[in-house]
Each structure stands twice: as structure tokens, then as C-alpha cells.
Tab-separated table of N, CA, C and O and ligand atoms in Angstrom:
chain	number	residue	atom	x	y	z
A	1	UNK	N	0.845	-1.200	0.000
A	1	UNK	CA	0.000	0.000	0.000
A	1	UNK	C	0.877	1.245	0.000
A	1	UNK	O	1.772	1.379	0.823
A	2	UNK	N	0.594	2.136	-0.928
A	2	UNK	CA	1.427	3.322	-1.032
A	2	UNK	C	0.985	4.389	-0.026
A	2	UNK	O	-0.207	4.650	0.132
A	3	UNK	N	1.979	4.947	0.632
A	3	UNK	CA	1.644	5.972	1.622
A	3	UNK	C	1.329	7.290	0.932
A	3	UNK	O	1.873	7.605	-0.113
A	4	UNK	N	0.480	8.047	1.541
A	4	UNK	CA	0.095	9.336	0.955
A	4	UNK	C	1.208	10.363	1.123
A	4	UNK	O	1.893	10.382	2.138
A	5	UNK	N	1.335	11.214	0.127
A	5	UNK	CA	2.364	12.243	0.173
A	5	UNK	C	1.807	13.553	0.736
A	5	UNK	O	0.645	13.874	0.547
A	6	UNK	N	2.700	14.245	1.402
A	6	UNK	CA	2.356	15.527	2.005
A	6	UNK	C	3.389	16.539	1.518
A	6	UNK	O	4.587	16.284	1.595
A	7	UNK	N	2.940	17.659	0.991
A	7	UNK	CA	3.866	18.693	0.524
A	7	UNK	C	4.269	19.587	1.693
A	7	UNK	O	3.427	20.031	2.475
A	8	UNK	N	5.566	19.798	1.803
A	8	UNK	CA	6.099	20.632	2.881
A	8	UNK	C	7.057	21.655	2.269
A	8	UNK	O	7.858	21.305	1.406
A	9	UNK	N	6.954	22.908	2.706
A	9	UNK	CA	7.894	23.943	2.262
A	9	UNK	C	8.723	24.420	3.450
A	9	UNK	O	8.175	24.786	4.489
A	10	UNK	N	10.037	24.359	3.285
A	10	UNK	CA	10.955	24.915	4.280
A	10	UNK	C	11.365	26.300	3.790
A	10	UNK	O	11.693	26.474	2.617
A	11	UNK	N	11.340	27.282	4.672
A	11	UNK	CA	11.720	28.647	4.306
A	11	UNK	C	12.952	29.043	5.109
A	11	UNK	O	12.922	29.090	6.338
A	12	UNK	N	14.026	29.272	4.386
A	12	UNK	CA	15.264	29.684	5.054
A	12	UNK	C	15.149	31.115	5.559
A	12	UNK	O	14.323	31.892	5.077
A	13	UNK	N	16.044	31.471	6.469
A	13	UNK	CA	16.038	32.815	7.045
A	13	UNK	C	16.187	33.875	5.960
A	13	UNK	O	15.676	34.987	6.088
A	14	UNK	N	16.868	33.550	4.858
A	14	UNK	CA	17.046	34.525	3.771
A	14	UNK	C	15.851	34.567	2.822
A	14	UNK	O	15.883	35.240	1.803
A	15	UNK	N	14.804	33.813	3.152
A	15	UNK	CA	13.583	33.852	2.360
A	15	UNK	C	13.486	32.782	1.287
A	15	UNK	O	12.438	32.601	0.681
A	16	UNK	N	14.581	32.080	1.062
A	16	UNK	CA	14.572	31.012	0.046
A	16	UNK	C	13.595	29.914	0.457
A	16	UNK	O	13.597	29.470	1.603
A	17	UNK	N	12.771	29.503	-0.511
A	17	UNK	CA	11.759	28.477	-0.235
A	17	UNK	C	12.172	27.155	-0.869
A	17	UNK	O	12.551	27.108	-2.031
A	18	UNK	N	12.077	26.105	-0.089
A	18	UNK	CA	12.411	24.769	-0.584
A	18	UNK	C	11.152	23.917	-0.410
A	18	UNK	O	10.771	23.584	0.704
A	19	UNK	N	10.498	23.614	-1.536
A	19	UNK	CA	9.270	22.821	-1.457
A	19	UNK	C	9.593	21.374	-1.798
A	19	UNK	O	10.266	21.093	-2.778
A	20	UNK	N	9.117	20.479	-0.944
A	20	UNK	CA	9.460	19.074	-1.094
A	20	UNK	C	8.282	18.232	-0.621
A	20	UNK	O	7.233	18.759	-0.274
A	21	UNK	N	8.468	16.923	-0.656
A	21	UNK	CA	7.377	16.043	-0.239
A	21	UNK	C	7.846	15.056	0.821
A	21	UNK	O	8.975	14.574	0.779
A	22	UNK	N	6.946	14.774	1.744
A	22	UNK	CA	7.178	13.717	2.715
A	22	UNK	C	6.009	12.756	2.655
A	22	UNK	O	5.070	12.962	1.876
A	23	UNK	N	6.087	11.719	3.464
A	23	UNK	CA	5.000	10.751	3.500
A	23	UNK	C	4.303	10.800	4.851
A	23	UNK	O	4.935	11.104	5.875
A	24	UNK	N	3.016	10.497	4.831
A	24	UNK	CA	2.271	10.411	6.083
A	24	UNK	C	3.008	9.441	7.011
A	24	UNK	O	3.400	8.351	6.587
A	25	UNK	N	3.234	9.867	8.243
A	25	UNK	CA	3.953	9.029	9.206
A	25	UNK	C	5.416	9.387	9.350
A	25	UNK	O	6.051	9.019	10.333
A	26	UNK	N	5.973	10.112	8.356
A	26	UNK	CA	7.355	10.603	8.480
A	26	UNK	C	7.405	11.720	9.508
A	26	UNK	O	6.452	12.480	9.664
A	27	UNK	N	8.570	11.837	10.151
A	27	UNK	CA	8.821	13.031	10.947
A	27	UNK	C	9.372	14.112	10.019
A	27	UNK	O	9.948	13.798	8.972
A	28	UNK	N	9.248	15.379	10.410
A	28	UNK	CA	9.802	16.451	9.574
A	28	UNK	C	11.312	16.286	9.405
A	28	UNK	O	11.857	16.635	8.362
A	29	UNK	N	11.964	15.748	10.410
A	29	UNK	CA	13.397	15.468	10.272
A	29	UNK	C	13.644	14.488	9.119
A	29	UNK	O	14.588	14.662	8.344
A	30	UNK	N	12.796	13.467	8.996
A	30	UNK	CA	12.935	12.496	7.899
A	30	UNK	C	12.810	13.185	6.552
A	30	UNK	O	13.493	12.818	5.591
A	31	UNK	N	11.918	14.161	6.461
A	31	UNK	CA	11.705	14.856	5.190
A	31	UNK	C	12.987	15.574	4.775
A	31	UNK	O	13.394	15.531	3.612
A	32	UNK	N	13.645	16.204	5.732
A	32	UNK	CA	14.905	16.899	5.450
A	32	UNK	C	15.971	15.896	5.014
A	32	UNK	O	16.644	16.078	3.996
A	33	UNK	N	16.091	14.804	5.754
A	33	UNK	CA	17.131	13.806	5.471
A	33	UNK	C	16.842	13.089	4.153
A	33	UNK	O	17.714	12.993	3.289
A	34	UNK	N	15.620	12.628	3.973
A	34	UNK	CA	15.295	11.815	2.789
A	34	UNK	C	15.397	12.608	1.493
A	34	UNK	O	15.636	12.037	0.427
A	35	UNK	N	15.193	13.912	1.568
A	35	UNK	CA	15.255	14.743	0.363
A	35	UNK	C	16.590	15.478	0.239
A	35	UNK	O	16.729	16.355	-0.608
A	36	UNK	N	17.532	15.132	1.101
A	36	UNK	CA	18.850	15.772	1.073
A	36	UNK	C	18.754	17.284	1.088
A	36	UNK	O	19.472	17.966	0.342
A	37	UNK	N	17.877	17.808	1.900
A	37	UNK	CA	17.760	19.261	1.983
A	37	UNK	C	18.945	19.788	2.787
A	37	UNK	O	19.246	19.290	3.870
A	38	UNK	N	19.612	20.768	2.208
A	38	UNK	CA	20.862	21.253	2.775
A	38	UNK	C	20.603	22.313	3.845
A	38	UNK	O	20.561	23.497	3.562
A	39	UNK	N	20.385	21.845	5.069
A	39	UNK	CA	20.216	22.763	6.194
A	39	UNK	C	21.367	22.464	7.145
A	39	UNK	O	21.420	21.400	7.749
A	40	UNK	N	22.287	23.396	7.236
A	40	UNK	CA	23.536	23.154	7.931
A	40	UNK	C	23.308	22.738	9.389
A	40	UNK	O	22.706	23.472	10.162
A	41	UNK	N	23.776	21.568	9.755
A	41	UNK	CA	23.727	21.119	11.140
A	41	UNK	C	22.382	20.603	11.604
A	41	UNK	O	22.238	20.151	12.743
A	42	UNK	N	21.381	20.635	10.716
A	42	UNK	CA	20.025	20.269	11.114
A	42	UNK	C	19.937	18.785	11.487
A	42	UNK	O	20.455	17.925	10.784
A	43	UNK	N	19.268	18.523	12.614
A	43	UNK	CA	19.018	17.129	12.993
A	43	UNK	C	20.255	16.394	13.476
A	43	UNK	O	20.377	15.184	13.303
A	44	UNK	N	21.147	17.114	14.135
A	44	UNK	CA	22.442	16.543	14.521
A	44	UNK	C	22.323	15.300	15.408
A	44	UNK	O	23.146	14.393	15.320
A	45	UNK	N	21.316	15.244	16.249
A	45	UNK	CA	21.213	14.082	17.161
A	45	UNK	C	20.332	12.985	16.580
A	45	UNK	O	20.020	12.010	17.262
A	46	UNK	N	19.920	13.149	15.344
A	46	UNK	CA	19.118	12.140	14.649
A	46	UNK	C	17.824	11.799	15.369
A	46	UNK	O	17.402	10.646	15.420
A	47	UNK	N	17.232	12.810	15.947
A	47	UNK	CA	15.901	12.613	16.529
A	47	UNK	C	15.874	12.046	17.924
A	47	UNK	O	14.842	11.551	18.368
A	48	UNK	N	16.986	12.115	18.623
A	48	UNK	CA	17.019	11.553	19.977
A	48	UNK	C	16.775	12.611	21.057
A	48	UNK	O	17.022	12.366	22.232
A	49	UNK	N	16.293	13.776	20.647
A	49	UNK	CA	15.909	14.843	21.575
A	49	UNK	C	17.053	15.312	22.459
A	49	UNK	O	16.867	15.551	23.645
A	50	UNK	N	18.236	15.443	21.874
A	50	UNK	CA	19.363	15.937	22.669
A	50	UNK	C	20.094	17.100	22.012
A	50	UNK	O	21.148	17.501	22.501
A	51	UNK	N	19.572	17.663	20.905
A	51	UNK	CA	20.394	18.688	20.252
A	51	UNK	C	19.693	20.033	19.992
A	51	UNK	O	20.333	21.059	20.009
A	52	UNK	N	18.420	20.024	19.698
A	52	UNK	CA	17.632	21.215	19.350
A	52	UNK	C	17.987	21.836	17.999
A	52	UNK	O	17.481	22.902	17.651
A	53	UNK	N	18.825	21.177	17.209
A	53	UNK	CA	19.169	21.721	15.883
A	53	UNK	C	18.027	21.582	14.880
A	53	UNK	O	18.093	22.149	13.789
A	54	UNK	N	17.018	20.831	15.238
A	54	UNK	CA	15.891	20.625	14.320
A	54	UNK	C	14.773	21.611	14.604
A	54	UNK	O	13.636	21.409	14.194
A	55	UNK	N	15.090	22.680	15.340
A	55	UNK	CA	14.113	23.728	15.663
A	55	UNK	C	13.498	24.320	14.396
A	55	UNK	O	14.218	24.738	13.490
A	56	UNK	N	12.181	24.330	14.348
A	56	UNK	CA	11.454	24.919	13.228
A	56	UNK	C	10.359	25.817	13.762
A	56	UNK	O	9.823	25.576	14.848
A	57	UNK	N	10.037	26.848	12.986
A	57	UNK	CA	9.012	27.805	13.415
A	57	UNK	C	7.790	27.652	12.514
A	57	UNK	O	7.897	27.723	11.287
A	58	UNK	N	6.647	27.434	13.138
A	58	UNK	CA	5.405	27.167	12.409
A	58	UNK	C	4.533	28.407	12.359
A	58	UNK	O	4.634	29.290	13.211
A	59	UNK	N	3.668	28.456	11.348
A	59	UNK	CA	2.624	29.472	11.346
A	59	UNK	C	1.625	29.088	12.439
A	59	UNK	O	1.410	27.903	12.709
A	60	UNK	N	1.002	30.108	13.014
A	60	UNK	CA	0.094	29.848	14.140
A	60	UNK	C	-0.964	28.800	13.799
A	60	UNK	O	-1.200	27.865	14.571
A	61	UNK	N	-1.570	28.934	12.623
A	61	UNK	CA	-2.659	27.997	12.304
A	61	UNK	C	-2.140	26.568	12.122
A	61	UNK	O	-2.850	25.603	12.416
A	62	UNK	N	-0.905	26.447	11.646
A	62	UNK	CA	-0.319	25.111	11.510
A	62	UNK	C	0.060	24.561	12.883
A	62	UNK	O	-0.171	23.396	13.188
A	63	UNK	N	0.661	25.423	13.675
A	63	UNK	CA	1.070	25.023	15.027
A	63	UNK	C	-0.125	24.425	15.770
A	63	UNK	O	-0.013	23.391	16.426
A	64	UNK	N	-1.268	25.080	15.627
A	64	UNK	CA	-2.460	24.644	16.364
A	64	UNK	C	-3.024	23.319	15.855
A	64	UNK	O	-3.766	22.662	16.569
A	65	UNK	N	-2.684	22.946	14.628
A	65	UNK	CA	-3.242	21.679	14.124
A	65	UNK	C	-2.215	20.551	14.081
A	65	UNK	O	-2.446	19.487	13.492
A	66	UNK	N	-1.069	20.766	14.689
A	66	UNK	CA	-0.093	19.678	14.759
A	66	UNK	C	-0.678	18.537	15.582
A	66	UNK	O	-1.374	18.772	16.565
A	67	UNK	N	-0.407	17.298	15.164
A	67	UNK	CA	-1.081	16.168	15.797
A	67	UNK	C	-0.749	15.972	17.276
A	67	UNK	O	-1.598	15.553	18.045
A	68	UNK	N	0.492	16.275	17.664
A	68	UNK	CA	0.839	16.068	19.071
A	68	UNK	C	1.379	17.362	19.657
A	68	UNK	O	2.090	18.100	18.988
A	69	UNK	N	1.058	17.618	20.902
A	69	UNK	CA	1.644	18.767	21.604
A	69	UNK	C	3.054	18.383	22.062
A	69	UNK	O	3.364	17.205	22.237
A	70	UNK	N	3.882	19.396	22.295
A	70	UNK	CA	5.246	19.140	22.746
A	70	UNK	C	5.222	18.528	24.152
A	70	UNK	O	4.500	18.994	25.031
A	71	UNK	N	6.035	17.499	24.349
A	71	UNK	CA	6.195	16.921	25.685
A	71	UNK	C	7.247	17.685	26.471
A	71	UNK	O	7.893	18.592	25.948
A	72	UNK	N	7.418	17.314	27.731
A	72	UNK	CA	8.362	18.024	28.598
A	72	UNK	C	9.789	17.985	28.055
A	72	UNK	O	10.500	18.982	28.098
A	73	UNK	N	10.192	16.829	27.568
A	73	UNK	CA	11.565	16.712	27.055
A	73	UNK	C	11.778	17.647	25.870
A	73	UNK	O	12.827	18.272	25.743
A	74	UNK	N	10.772	17.721	25.000
A	74	UNK	CA	10.892	18.612	23.848
A	74	UNK	C	10.938	20.069	24.307
A	74	UNK	O	11.735	20.861	23.807
A	75	UNK	N	10.098	20.414	25.260
A	75	UNK	CA	10.077	21.801	25.751
A	75	UNK	C	11.420	22.176	26.378
A	75	UNK	O	11.927	23.282	26.178
A	76	UNK	N	12.010	21.254	27.127
A	76	UNK	CA	13.324	21.527	27.734
A	76	UNK	C	14.360	21.793	26.648
A	76	UNK	O	15.193	22.674	26.769
A	77	UNK	N	14.286	21.008	25.583
A	77	UNK	CA	15.262	21.138	24.499
A	77	UNK	C	15.006	22.440	23.727
A	77	UNK	O	15.944	23.133	23.351
A	78	UNK	N	13.744	22.778	23.541
A	78	UNK	CA	13.413	24.029	22.837
A	78	UNK	C	13.957	25.243	23.579
A	78	UNK	O	14.341	26.241	22.970
A	79	UNK	N	13.996	25.159	24.893
A	79	UNK	CA	14.519	26.275	25.680
A	79	UNK	C	15.952	26.598	25.302
A	79	UNK	O	16.426	27.710	25.535
A	80	UNK	N	16.656	25.630	24.743
A	80	UNK	CA	18.057	25.818	24.382
A	80	UNK	C	18.234	26.308	22.951
A	80	UNK	O	19.340	26.593	22.513
A	81	UNK	N	17.128	26.378	22.197
A	81	UNK	CA	17.217	26.784	20.794
A	81	UNK	C	17.303	28.301	20.687
A	81	UNK	O	16.726	29.020	21.502
A	82	UNK	N	18.016	28.783	19.677
A	82	UNK	CA	18.037	30.215	19.403
A	82	UNK	C	16.740	30.631	18.732
A	82	UNK	O	16.080	29.819	18.082
A	83	UNK	N	16.395	31.893	18.856
A	83	UNK	CA	15.231	32.455	18.158
A	83	UNK	C	13.933	31.720	18.488
A	83	UNK	O	13.066	31.547	17.634
A	84	UNK	N	13.807	31.264	19.725
A	84	UNK	CA	12.604	30.532	20.124
A	84	UNK	C	11.365	31.428	19.984
A	84	UNK	O	11.393	32.603	20.332
A	85	UNK	N	10.293	30.850	19.443
A	85	UNK	CA	9.034	31.593	19.305
A	85	UNK	C	7.908	30.810	19.990
A	85	UNK	O	8.099	29.659	20.398
A	86	UNK	N	6.723	31.414	20.038
A	86	UNK	CA	5.558	30.741	20.624
A	86	UNK	C	5.084	29.589	19.762
A	86	UNK	O	4.289	28.765	20.197
A	87	UNK	N	5.520	29.572	18.497
A	87	UNK	CA	5.077	28.513	17.586
A	87	UNK	C	6.267	27.669	17.124
A	87	UNK	O	6.288	27.175	16.009
A	88	UNK	N	7.241	27.516	17.997
A	88	UNK	CA	8.419	26.698	17.700
A	88	UNK	C	8.171	25.251	18.102
A	88	UNK	O	7.536	24.984	19.120
A	89	UNK	N	8.690	24.344	17.307
A	89	UNK	CA	8.698	22.916	17.679
A	89	UNK	C	9.997	22.311	17.172
A	89	UNK	O	10.710	22.922	16.383
A	90	UNK	N	10.259	21.104	17.607
A	90	UNK	CA	11.412	20.372	17.107
A	90	UNK	C	10.958	19.465	15.967
A	90	UNK	O	10.024	18.664	16.129
A	91	UNK	N	11.627	19.599	14.821
A	91	UNK	CA	11.216	18.871	13.626
A	91	UNK	C	11.236	17.360	13.779
A	91	UNK	O	10.486	16.647	13.106
A	92	UNK	N	12.078	16.866	14.670
A	92	UNK	CA	12.153	15.408	14.834
A	92	UNK	C	10.975	14.874	15.630
A	92	UNK	O	10.819	13.668	15.761
A	93	UNK	N	10.157	15.767	16.157
A	93	UNK	CA	9.020	15.338	16.973
A	93	UNK	C	7.682	15.542	16.265
A	93	UNK	O	6.624	15.269	16.837
A	94	UNK	N	7.729	16.020	15.023
A	94	UNK	CA	6.490	16.290	14.297
A	94	UNK	C	6.243	15.186	13.271
A	94	UNK	O	7.041	14.974	12.363
A	95	UNK	N	5.136	14.507	13.428
A	95	UNK	CA	4.757	13.442	12.505
A	95	UNK	C	3.807	14.009	11.459
A	95	UNK	O	2.840	14.691	11.804
A	96	UNK	N	4.105	13.736	10.196
A	96	UNK	CA	3.244	14.256	9.126
A	96	UNK	C	1.914	13.507	9.081
A	96	UNK	O	1.882	12.280	9.165
A	97	UNK	N	0.859	14.272	8.929
A	97	UNK	CA	-0.469	13.707	8.685
A	97	UNK	C	-0.977	14.330	7.387
A	97	UNK	O	-0.474	15.375	6.944
A	98	UNK	N	-1.968	13.706	6.776
A	98	UNK	CA	-2.540	14.231	5.537
A	98	UNK	C	-3.036	15.668	5.746
A	98	UNK	O	-2.952	16.526	4.873
A	99	UNK	N	-3.532	15.878	6.922
A	99	UNK	CA	-4.053	17.174	7.330
A	99	UNK	C	-3.021	18.304	7.237
A	99	UNK	O	-3.377	19.474	7.122
A	100	UNK	N	-1.746	17.936	7.276
A	100	UNK	CA	-0.682	18.952	7.256
A	100	UNK	C	-0.199	19.249	5.838
A	100	UNK	O	0.774	19.977	5.650
A	101	UNK	N	-0.858	18.711	4.827
A	101	UNK	CA	-0.442	18.957	3.447
A	101	UNK	C	-0.368	20.460	3.178
A	101	UNK	O	-1.275	21.208	3.549
A	102	UNK	N	0.724	20.904	2.557
A	102	UNK	CA	0.902	22.324	2.291
A	102	UNK	C	1.585	23.080	3.422
A	102	UNK	O	1.717	24.302	3.371
A	103	UNK	N	2.057	22.344	4.399
A	103	UNK	CA	2.722	22.937	5.564
A	103	UNK	C	3.914	23.813	5.144
A	103	UNK	O	4.678	23.446	4.254
A	104	UNK	N	4.039	24.974	5.786
A	104	UNK	CA	5.215	25.832	5.574
A	104	UNK	C	5.885	26.053	6.922
A	104	UNK	O	5.221	26.444	7.873
A	105	UNK	N	7.175	25.796	6.980
A	105	UNK	CA	7.909	25.986	8.234
A	105	UNK	C	9.136	26.852	7.991
A	105	UNK	O	9.787	26.751	6.959
A	106	UNK	N	9.432	27.709	8.958
A	106	UNK	CA	10.619	28.556	8.854
A	106	UNK	C	11.779	27.888	9.570
A	106	UNK	O	11.624	27.320	10.656
A	107	UNK	N	12.936	27.980	8.941
A	107	UNK	CA	14.160	27.476	9.544
A	107	UNK	C	14.855	28.680	10.188
A	107	UNK	O	15.126	29.666	9.509
A	108	UNK	N	15.124	28.622	11.485
A	108	UNK	CA	15.765	29.771	12.132
A	108	UNK	C	17.143	30.069	11.545
A	108	UNK	O	17.803	29.167	11.021
A	109	UNK	N	17.570	31.309	11.654
A	109	UNK	CA	18.853	31.721	11.083
A	109	UNK	C	20.013	31.010	11.763
A	109	UNK	O	21.007	30.668	11.129
A	110	UNK	N	19.880	30.770	13.043
A	110	UNK	CA	20.976	30.169	13.796
A	110	UNK	C	20.484	28.927	14.497
A	110	UNK	O	19.402	28.934	15.069
A	111	UNK	N	21.254	27.890	14.454
A	111	UNK	CA	20.889	26.703	15.207
A	111	UNK	C	21.871	26.511	16.341
A	111	UNK	O	23.021	26.942	16.282
A	112	UNK	N	21.401	25.879	17.391
A	112	UNK	CA	22.229	25.652	18.561
A	112	UNK	C	22.271	24.171	18.852
A	112	UNK	O	21.243	23.560	19.112
A	113	UNK	N	23.431	23.591	18.801
A	113	UNK	CA	23.546	22.192	19.180
A	113	UNK	C	23.755	22.139	20.684
A	113	UNK	O	24.813	22.485	21.197
A	114	UNK	N	22.693	21.719	21.387
A	114	UNK	CA	22.715	21.735	22.849
A	114	UNK	C	23.780	20.797	23.413
A	114	UNK	O	24.095	20.846	24.589
A	115	UNK	N	24.329	19.942	22.566
A	115	UNK	CA	25.324	18.993	23.064
A	115	UNK	C	26.709	19.611	23.146
A	115	UNK	O	27.603	19.048	23.761
A	116	UNK	N	26.893	20.788	22.457
A	116	UNK	CA	28.244	21.350	22.440
A	116	UNK	C	28.398	22.465	23.470
A	116	UNK	O	27.455	22.973	24.007
B	201	LIG	FE1	18.087	16.588	17.773
B	201	LIG	FE2	15.530	16.873	17.026
B	201	LIG	S1	17.188	16.143	15.849
B	201	LIG	S2	16.410	17.266	18.989
């Protein structure tokens, strides 16, 4: 059975838009890795919630419809991210659903690897 595709656009701090596709059930980190999207240092801990380099900024309406709310571990890690906003999440913790098709996320200008 073929999984449904979800279109996702990453917007760099300089305004450059990178539109790509992920599959339902993928994490946003998987979308970056699987499509070889060149985001320097992104996803350094490979989704183990120890780096905060996968910090992404969502539009309010998207943030509100994300399938899962951030857990305590994610919130602790977000506290270490630069440019934290009210609609920030960690990309390795966001699972794509069909409902998120057309999602646009901003990539912060600076990433912070909490491990260093
Ligand atoms: Fe490290 Fe998400 S990839 S916290």
C-alpha cells in the first residue's frame, strides 16, 4: 500500500523556499534527510531529543493543528534553541499527517547544538 504524500515547504532565514514532499507518518526530520535538503547542522542528534538543531518555526494555524503537543523533554530542548518563538517545535518530533499537506515551516537563522 502506497503511503500518501504531504507537501512541505521549508523557508530559510534569507527567504529562500524549498518545497518538497514527505509521507504520512514521516517526521519532519525524515523529510529533510530523505530529500537531502541542505540545512547546515540540522538534525544533529538524529531525533534523539538531545540537540535542538531541528528547531522549526510554524505558522500559528499550523502550530495549532499539529497532531501532538510538545512533551516536557521537547520543551526543555526548545529552551536551548536560538530564536525561540511561541510557535516553535522540534522537527524530529512532528509526525506528518494528511491534514498537514501544504505545511510551511521557517528554519531559524541560527541553530544551537545543545550537546556542544
Ligand atoms: Fe536533535 Fe531533534 S534532531 S532534537
